[in-house]
C-alpha positions as a LaTeX table, in Angstrom:
\begin{tabular}{lrrr}
\hline
Residue & $x$ (\AA) & $y$ (\AA) & $z$ (\AA) \\
\hline
Unk1 & 106.17 & 133.18 & 78.58 \\
Unk2 & 102.51 & 132.75 & 79.45 \\
Unk3 & 101.31 & 130.63 & 82.36 \\
Unk4 & 100.12 & 127.85 & 80.04 \\
Unk5 & 103.40 & 127.83 & 78.10 \\
Unk6 & 105.36 & 127.60 & 81.33 \\
Unk7 & 103.24 & 124.68 & 82.51 \\
Unk8 & 103.94 & 122.69 & 79.36 \\
Unk9 & 107.62 & 123.49 & 79.03 \\
Unk10 & 109.74 & 120.37 & 79.18 \\
Unk11 & 112.62 & 122.48 & 80.48 \\
Unk12 & 110.77 & 123.15 & 83.74 \\
Unk13 & 110.83 & 119.54 & 84.89 \\
Unk14 & 110.46 & 120.29 & 88.61 \\
Unk15 & 107.63 & 122.79 & 88.04 \\
Unk16 & 105.86 & 120.40 & 85.72 \\
Unk17 & 106.06 & 117.50 & 88.16 \\
Unk18 & 104.79 & 119.70 & 90.99 \\
Unk19 & 101.84 & 120.89 & 88.90 \\
Unk20 & 100.80 & 117.39 & 87.85 \\
Unk21 & 101.39 & 115.98 & 91.34 \\
Unk22 & 99.14 & 118.65 & 92.84 \\
Unk23 & 96.40 & 117.88 & 90.35 \\
Unk24 & 96.41 & 114.16 & 91.11 \\
Unk25 & 97.13 & 114.42 & 94.86 \\
Unk26 & 94.29 & 113.56 & 97.23 \\
Unk27 & 92.84 & 116.36 & 99.35 \\
Unk28 & 92.85 & 115.58 & 103.08 \\
Unk29 & 89.45 & 114.16 & 103.95 \\
Unk30 & 86.95 & 115.62 & 106.42 \\
Unk31 & 87.52 & 112.56 & 108.60 \\
Unk32 & 91.27 & 113.24 & 108.76 \\
Unk33 & 90.61 & 116.87 & 109.62 \\
Unk34 & 88.14 & 115.96 & 112.38 \\
Unk35 & 90.50 & 113.37 & 113.87 \\
Unk36 & 93.37 & 115.85 & 113.93 \\
Unk37 & 91.23 & 118.56 & 115.51 \\
Unk38 & 89.86 & 116.16 & 118.11 \\
Unk39 & 93.33 & 115.27 & 119.35 \\
Unk40 & 94.87 & 118.76 & 119.20 \\
Unk41 & 92.00 & 120.92 & 120.41 \\
Unk42 & 90.67 & 118.26 & 122.78 \\
Unk43 & 94.12 & 117.82 & 124.27 \\
Unk44 & 94.65 & 121.54 & 124.74 \\
Unk45 & 91.21 & 121.86 & 126.35 \\
Unk46 & 91.98 & 118.96 & 128.73 \\
Unk47 & 95.27 & 120.60 & 129.76 \\
Unk48 & 93.52 & 123.89 & 130.51 \\
Unk49 & 90.84 & 122.13 & 132.54 \\
Unk50 & 93.56 & 120.25 & 134.43 \\
Unk51 & 95.44 & 123.43 & 135.25 \\
Unk52 & 92.27 & 125.15 & 136.47 \\
Unk53 & 91.30 & 122.11 & 138.51 \\
Unk54 & 94.75 & 121.98 & 140.15 \\
Unk55 & 94.56 & 125.67 & 141.06 \\
Unk56 & 91.12 & 125.08 & 142.54 \\
Unk57 & 92.51 & 122.30 & 144.75 \\
Unk58 & 91.49 & 119.19 & 142.76 \\
Unk59 & 95.08 & 118.40 & 141.99 \\
Unk60 & 94.55 & 114.63 & 141.45 \\
Unk61 & 91.95 & 115.26 & 138.78 \\
Unk62 & 94.06 & 118.11 & 137.45 \\
Unk63 & 97.13 & 115.89 & 137.08 \\
Unk64 & 95.17 & 113.23 & 135.21 \\
Unk65 & 93.62 & 115.87 & 132.95 \\
Unk66 & 96.97 & 117.47 & 132.16 \\
Unk67 & 98.64 & 114.10 & 131.48 \\
Unk68 & 95.75 & 112.95 & 129.30 \\
Unk69 & 95.68 & 116.24 & 127.45 \\
Unk70 & 99.41 & 116.12 & 126.88 \\
Unk71 & 99.10 & 112.61 & 125.49 \\
Unk72 & 96.32 & 113.75 & 123.12 \\
Unk73 & 98.33 & 116.74 & 121.92 \\
Unk74 & 101.34 & 114.48 & 121.40 \\
Unk75 & 99.21 & 112.25 & 119.19 \\
Unk76 & 97.59 & 115.19 & 117.45 \\
Unk77 & 100.68 & 117.18 & 116.42 \\
Unk78 & 101.97 & 114.53 & 113.95 \\
Unk79 & 98.42 & 114.29 & 112.56 \\
Unk80 & 98.38 & 118.07 & 112.17 \\
Unk81 & 101.73 & 118.06 & 110.36 \\
Unk82 & 100.58 & 115.26 & 108.06 \\
Unk83 & 97.31 & 117.06 & 107.36 \\
Unk84 & 99.08 & 120.33 & 106.55 \\
Unk85 & 101.62 & 118.58 & 104.32 \\
Unk86 & 98.85 & 116.76 & 102.42 \\
Unk87 & 96.92 & 119.99 & 101.99 \\
Unk88 & 99.96 & 121.83 & 100.68 \\
Unk89 & 100.76 & 118.98 & 98.28 \\
Unk90 & 97.23 & 118.99 & 96.84 \\
Unk91 & 96.45 & 122.69 & 96.58 \\
Unk92 & 95.93 & 124.94 & 94.83 \\
Unk93 & 94.63 & 122.61 & 92.13 \\
Unk94 & 95.77 & 123.47 & 88.58 \\
Unk95 & 93.05 & 124.12 & 86.06 \\
Unk96 & 91.87 & 121.18 & 83.96 \\
Unk97 & 93.05 & 123.04 & 80.85 \\
Unk98 & 96.63 & 123.09 & 82.16 \\
Unk99 & 96.67 & 119.30 & 82.45 \\
Unk100 & 95.16 & 119.00 & 78.97 \\
Unk101 & 97.90 & 121.23 & 77.56 \\
Unk102 & 100.59 & 119.10 & 79.18 \\
Unk103 & 98.99 & 116.00 & 77.68 \\
Unk104 & 98.71 & 117.58 & 74.23 \\
Unk105 & 102.33 & 118.74 & 74.46 \\
Unk106 & 103.50 & 115.17 & 75.04 \\
Unk107 & 101.20 & 113.75 & 72.37 \\
Unk108 & 102.68 & 116.21 & 69.91 \\
Unk109 & 106.02 & 114.42 & 70.12 \\
Unk110 & 104.62 & 110.99 & 69.38 \\
Unk111 & 103.96 & 111.21 & 65.62 \\
Unk112 & 107.47 & 112.50 & 64.85 \\
Unk113 & 108.99 & 109.87 & 67.10 \\
Unk114 & 106.97 & 107.10 & 65.43 \\
Unk115 & 108.15 & 108.03 & 61.94 \\
Unk116 & 111.73 & 108.28 & 63.17 \\
Unk117 & 111.69 & 104.90 & 64.93 \\
Unk118 & 110.09 & 103.22 & 61.90 \\
Unk119 & 112.51 & 104.98 & 59.54 \\
Unk120 & 109.66 & 106.51 & 57.54 \\
Unk121 & 108.69 & 109.92 & 56.24 \\
Unk122 & 105.25 & 111.30 & 55.51 \\
Unk123 & 105.97 & 110.69 & 51.82 \\
Unk124 & 106.16 & 106.94 & 52.56 \\
Unk125 & 102.63 & 106.88 & 53.97 \\
Unk126 & 99.68 & 105.74 & 51.95 \\
Unk127 & 96.62 & 107.07 & 53.67 \\
Unk128 & 93.64 & 109.15 & 52.66 \\
Unk129 & 92.89 & 112.40 & 54.50 \\
Unk130 & 90.81 & 111.88 & 57.64 \\
Unk131 & 88.08 & 113.90 & 59.29 \\
Unk132 & 89.57 & 114.10 & 62.77 \\
Unk133 & 93.07 & 114.04 & 64.18 \\
Unk134 & 93.77 & 114.20 & 67.94 \\
Unk135 & 97.11 & 115.90 & 67.30 \\
Unk136 & 96.02 & 118.39 & 64.65 \\
Unk137 & 95.85 & 122.09 & 65.39 \\
Unk138 & 92.25 & 123.25 & 66.00 \\
Unk139 & 90.55 & 124.70 & 62.96 \\
Unk140 & 93.00 & 123.35 & 60.40 \\
Unk141 & 90.80 & 120.46 & 59.31 \\
Unk142 & 92.15 & 117.14 & 58.09 \\
Unk143 & 95.89 & 116.58 & 57.78 \\
Unk144 & 96.68 & 114.38 & 54.77 \\
Unk145 & 99.49 & 111.86 & 54.69 \\
Unk146 & 99.89 & 111.62 & 58.43 \\
Unk147 & 99.93 & 108.46 & 60.56 \\
Unk148 & 96.79 & 107.37 & 62.36 \\
Unk149 & 96.92 & 108.01 & 66.10 \\
Unk150 & 94.77 & 106.50 & 68.83 \\
Unk151 & 95.38 & 107.17 & 72.51 \\
Unk152 & 93.81 & 106.02 & 75.75 \\
Unk153 & 94.47 & 105.93 & 79.49 \\
Unk154 & 96.67 & 103.54 & 81.41 \\
Unk155 & 94.02 & 102.34 & 83.92 \\
Unk156 & 96.58 & 101.53 & 86.61 \\
Unk157 & 97.80 & 105.15 & 86.75 \\
Unk158 & 96.38 & 107.92 & 88.93 \\
Unk159 & 92.96 & 109.21 & 87.91 \\
Unk160 & 91.02 & 112.35 & 88.77 \\
Unk161 & 87.61 & 113.57 & 87.60 \\
Unk162 & 88.00 & 117.20 & 86.62 \\
Unk163 & 85.62 & 120.07 & 87.20 \\
Unk164 & 84.24 & 119.42 & 83.71 \\
Unk165 & 83.46 & 115.77 & 84.50 \\
Unk166 & 86.27 & 114.38 & 82.31 \\
Unk167 & 88.39 & 111.55 & 83.74 \\
Unk168 & 92.07 & 112.45 & 83.46 \\
Unk169 & 94.86 & 109.92 & 84.00 \\
Unk170 & 98.51 & 110.54 & 84.79 \\
Unk171 & 99.62 & 108.14 & 82.04 \\
Unk172 & 98.34 & 107.46 & 78.52 \\
Unk173 & 99.19 & 104.78 & 75.98 \\
Unk174 & 99.52 & 105.85 & 72.35 \\
Unk175 & 99.37 & 103.69 & 69.23 \\
Unk176 & 100.57 & 105.18 & 65.92 \\
Unk177 & 99.64 & 103.29 & 62.73 \\
Unk178 & 101.80 & 103.99 & 59.69 \\
Unk179 & 100.52 & 102.33 & 56.50 \\
Unk180 & 102.84 & 102.30 & 53.49 \\
Unk181 & 102.52 & 100.76 & 50.07 \\
Unk182 & 104.19 & 97.54 & 51.16 \\
Unk183 & 103.69 & 97.11 & 54.91 \\
Unk184 & 102.04 & 98.34 & 58.10 \\
Unk185 & 104.24 & 100.01 & 60.70 \\
Unk186 & 103.10 & 100.27 & 64.32 \\
Unk187 & 104.61 & 102.36 & 67.09 \\
Unk188 & 103.37 & 102.17 & 70.67 \\
Unk189 & 104.50 & 104.09 & 73.73 \\
Unk190 & 103.33 & 105.47 & 77.07 \\
Unk191 & 103.42 & 109.14 & 78.05 \\
Unk192 & 103.65 & 110.17 & 81.70 \\
Unk193 & 102.32 & 113.65 & 82.40 \\
Unk194 & 104.70 & 114.05 & 85.34 \\
Unk195 & 107.86 & 113.83 & 83.25 \\
Unk196 & 108.88 & 114.60 & 79.68 \\
Unk197 & 109.72 & 111.64 & 77.50 \\
Unk198 & 108.16 & 108.60 & 75.87 \\
Unk199 & 108.27 & 105.30 & 77.72 \\
Unk200 & 107.78 & 101.59 & 76.97 \\
Unk201 & 108.39 & 102.16 & 73.29 \\
Unk202 & 107.62 & 99.34 & 70.86 \\
Unk203 & 107.79 & 99.14 & 67.09 \\
Unk204 & 106.30 & 96.44 & 64.86 \\
Unk205 & 106.20 & 96.02 & 61.09 \\
Unk206 & 103.79 & 93.63 & 59.39 \\
Unk207 & 102.83 & 92.67 & 55.87 \\
Unk208 & 99.17 & 93.42 & 55.26 \\
Unk209 & 98.46 & 89.71 & 54.85 \\
Unk210 & 99.67 & 89.16 & 58.42 \\
Unk211 & 96.83 & 91.24 & 59.89 \\
Unk212 & 94.03 & 88.85 & 60.80 \\
Unk213 & 91.74 & 90.98 & 62.98 \\
Unk214 & 90.99 & 94.60 & 63.75 \\
Unk215 & 88.46 & 94.67 & 66.53 \\
Unk216 & 87.13 & 96.31 & 69.64 \\
Unk217 & 86.70 & 94.10 & 72.66 \\
Unk218 & 85.78 & 94.31 & 76.34 \\
Unk219 & 87.65 & 92.72 & 79.23 \\
Unk220 & 87.45 & 92.97 & 82.99 \\
Unk221 & 89.94 & 95.24 & 84.67 \\
Unk222 & 89.47 & 95.17 & 88.46 \\
Unk223 & 88.24 & 98.33 & 90.17 \\
Unk224 & 88.86 & 102.06 & 89.89 \\
Unk225 & 88.28 & 104.81 & 92.44 \\
Unk226 & 88.58 & 108.24 & 90.85 \\
Unk227 & 89.13 & 111.29 & 93.01 \\
Unk228 & 87.22 & 114.45 & 92.20 \\
Unk229 & 88.88 & 117.85 & 91.95 \\
Unk230 & 87.98 & 120.06 & 94.93 \\
Unk231 & 86.37 & 117.15 & 96.79 \\
Unk232 & 87.69 & 115.24 & 99.79 \\
Unk233 & 86.16 & 111.87 & 98.96 \\
Unk234 & 86.27 & 109.49 & 96.00 \\
Unk235 & 82.87 & 110.13 & 94.44 \\
Unk236 & 83.32 & 107.86 & 91.44 \\
Unk237 & 83.89 & 104.17 & 92.11 \\
Unk238 & 83.74 & 101.44 & 89.51 \\
Unk239 & 83.73 & 98.23 & 91.53 \\
Unk240 & 83.84 & 95.94 & 88.50 \\
Unk241 & 85.63 & 97.75 & 85.68 \\
Unk242 & 85.14 & 96.90 & 82.02 \\
Unk243 & 87.94 & 98.06 & 79.73 \\
Unk244 & 86.93 & 98.75 & 76.12 \\
Unk245 & 89.95 & 98.03 & 73.93 \\
Unk246 & 90.98 & 98.51 & 70.33 \\
Unk247 & 92.96 & 95.50 & 69.11 \\
Unk248 & 95.01 & 94.89 & 66.00 \\
Unk249 & 95.88 & 91.17 & 65.84 \\
Unk250 & 98.38 & 89.46 & 63.52 \\
Unk251 & 98.71 & 85.85 & 62.42 \\
Unk252 & 101.34 & 85.05 & 65.07 \\
Unk253 & 98.77 & 85.82 & 67.75 \\
Unk254 & 100.47 & 89.05 & 68.85 \\
Unk255 & 98.27 & 92.09 & 69.24 \\
Unk256 & 98.57 & 95.82 & 69.82 \\
Unk257 & 95.91 & 97.17 & 72.14 \\
Unk258 & 94.74 & 100.55 & 73.43 \\
Unk259 & 92.04 & 101.24 & 76.02 \\
Unk260 & 89.52 & 103.72 & 74.60 \\
Unk261 & 86.69 & 103.36 & 77.13 \\
Unk262 & 85.97 & 102.45 & 80.74 \\
Unk263 & 82.60 & 101.38 & 82.14 \\
Unk264 & 81.14 & 99.66 & 85.20 \\
Unk265 & 79.92 & 96.09 & 84.71 \\
Unk266 & 77.30 & 96.51 & 87.43 \\
Unk267 & 75.97 & 99.67 & 85.78 \\
Unk268 & 76.48 & 99.25 & 82.02 \\
Unk269 & 75.20 & 102.74 & 81.25 \\
Unk270 & 77.72 & 104.30 & 83.66 \\
Unk271 & 80.78 & 105.12 & 81.57 \\
Unk272 & 83.81 & 107.27 & 82.25 \\
Unk273 & 84.05 & 110.40 & 80.14 \\
Unk274 & 87.59 & 110.38 & 78.71 \\
Unk275 & 89.59 & 112.88 & 76.65 \\
Unk276 & 89.18 & 112.32 & 72.91 \\
Unk277 & 90.88 & 109.08 & 71.85 \\
Unk278 & 90.46 & 109.07 & 68.06 \\
Unk279 & 89.07 & 105.53 & 68.11 \\
Unk280 & 86.18 & 106.09 & 65.68 \\
Unk281 & 88.41 & 107.57 & 63.02 \\
Unk282 & 91.08 & 104.87 & 63.44 \\
Unk283 & 88.65 & 101.95 & 63.19 \\
Unk284 & 87.05 & 103.46 & 60.09 \\
Unk285 & 90.36 & 104.27 & 58.40 \\
Unk286 & 92.03 & 100.95 & 59.22 \\
Unk287 & 88.98 & 99.03 & 57.98 \\
Unk288 & 89.05 & 100.89 & 54.68 \\
Unk289 & 92.81 & 100.60 & 54.29 \\
Unk290 & 92.97 & 96.85 & 54.91 \\
Unk291 & 90.06 & 96.13 & 52.63 \\
Unk292 & 91.80 & 98.04 & 49.86 \\
Unk293 & 95.08 & 96.22 & 50.46 \\
Unk294 & 93.74 & 92.71 & 50.99 \\
Unk295 & 90.46 & 92.73 & 49.12 \\
Unk296 & 87.02 & 92.55 & 50.74 \\
Unk297 & 86.77 & 88.78 & 50.60 \\
Unk298 & 90.10 & 88.15 & 52.27 \\
Unk299 & 90.04 & 91.10 & 54.63 \\
Unk300 & 90.60 & 90.85 & 58.38 \\
Unk301 & 87.84 & 90.48 & 60.91 \\
Unk302 & 86.34 & 93.83 & 61.92 \\
Unk303 & 84.38 & 93.37 & 65.11 \\
Unk304 & 81.59 & 95.78 & 65.99 \\
Unk305 & 82.08 & 98.13 & 68.91 \\
\hline
\end{tabular}
């Protein structure tokens, strides 16, 4: 088994969790290192000075120096242990490609699971071939009669900017759209890179006439501080996050949403670079499909991006 295969094996649950945890763990900062060294080395130096001073006859000063040094070392040793533990937990950092393979491995389960939960087969689907598929094997081109898949990060999960500048999250939401001749099946779940399995599963089935809007929208989402691989500080901070969402809304008011972009309200041109989400293909395909099913005049709202 190659290194990459071992990293993505669901049977190696402990190894997989350790790999992902190391990737997303924070490196001890330079400030933490300096504080630890100040207490430990400063304390040891004070003890040595105190001992020398006592031998030289300045025993009062020597006693104070030894006591102060001992206090500093006592404070510094727990800091040293914490620093070493944090360093061991965060290094060596796995390669970005390893994390991408783990993500792709989990995404590969989603399409099969969606069809199973919706009690469908690929023969039930009514969908034209598409130009791009986030789950297709590289170089194979379009895969006809497959569900549409769009995926995006869970903003509240851990986030790290890789060596290639791509923002990687520990959790991703996935929306699978399964159009048939008579209805639209939706499957939504969350994948967690730390553990195998699909979480927060939802299935919905709608008549095409129930779909009232297919849109992309922007909403505020708090703040995000993304750590950078091989750096000891958070170099990317979005103080006022804007979440770009794909939404499919039905007549009851319910909606299925996926985040496909993240930007900073204070710097509109500053946008997180995310792994491929499939959003462009999904919006185009869903627009075409619903217009065919409902007719152009009665079709759902398609908001611009």
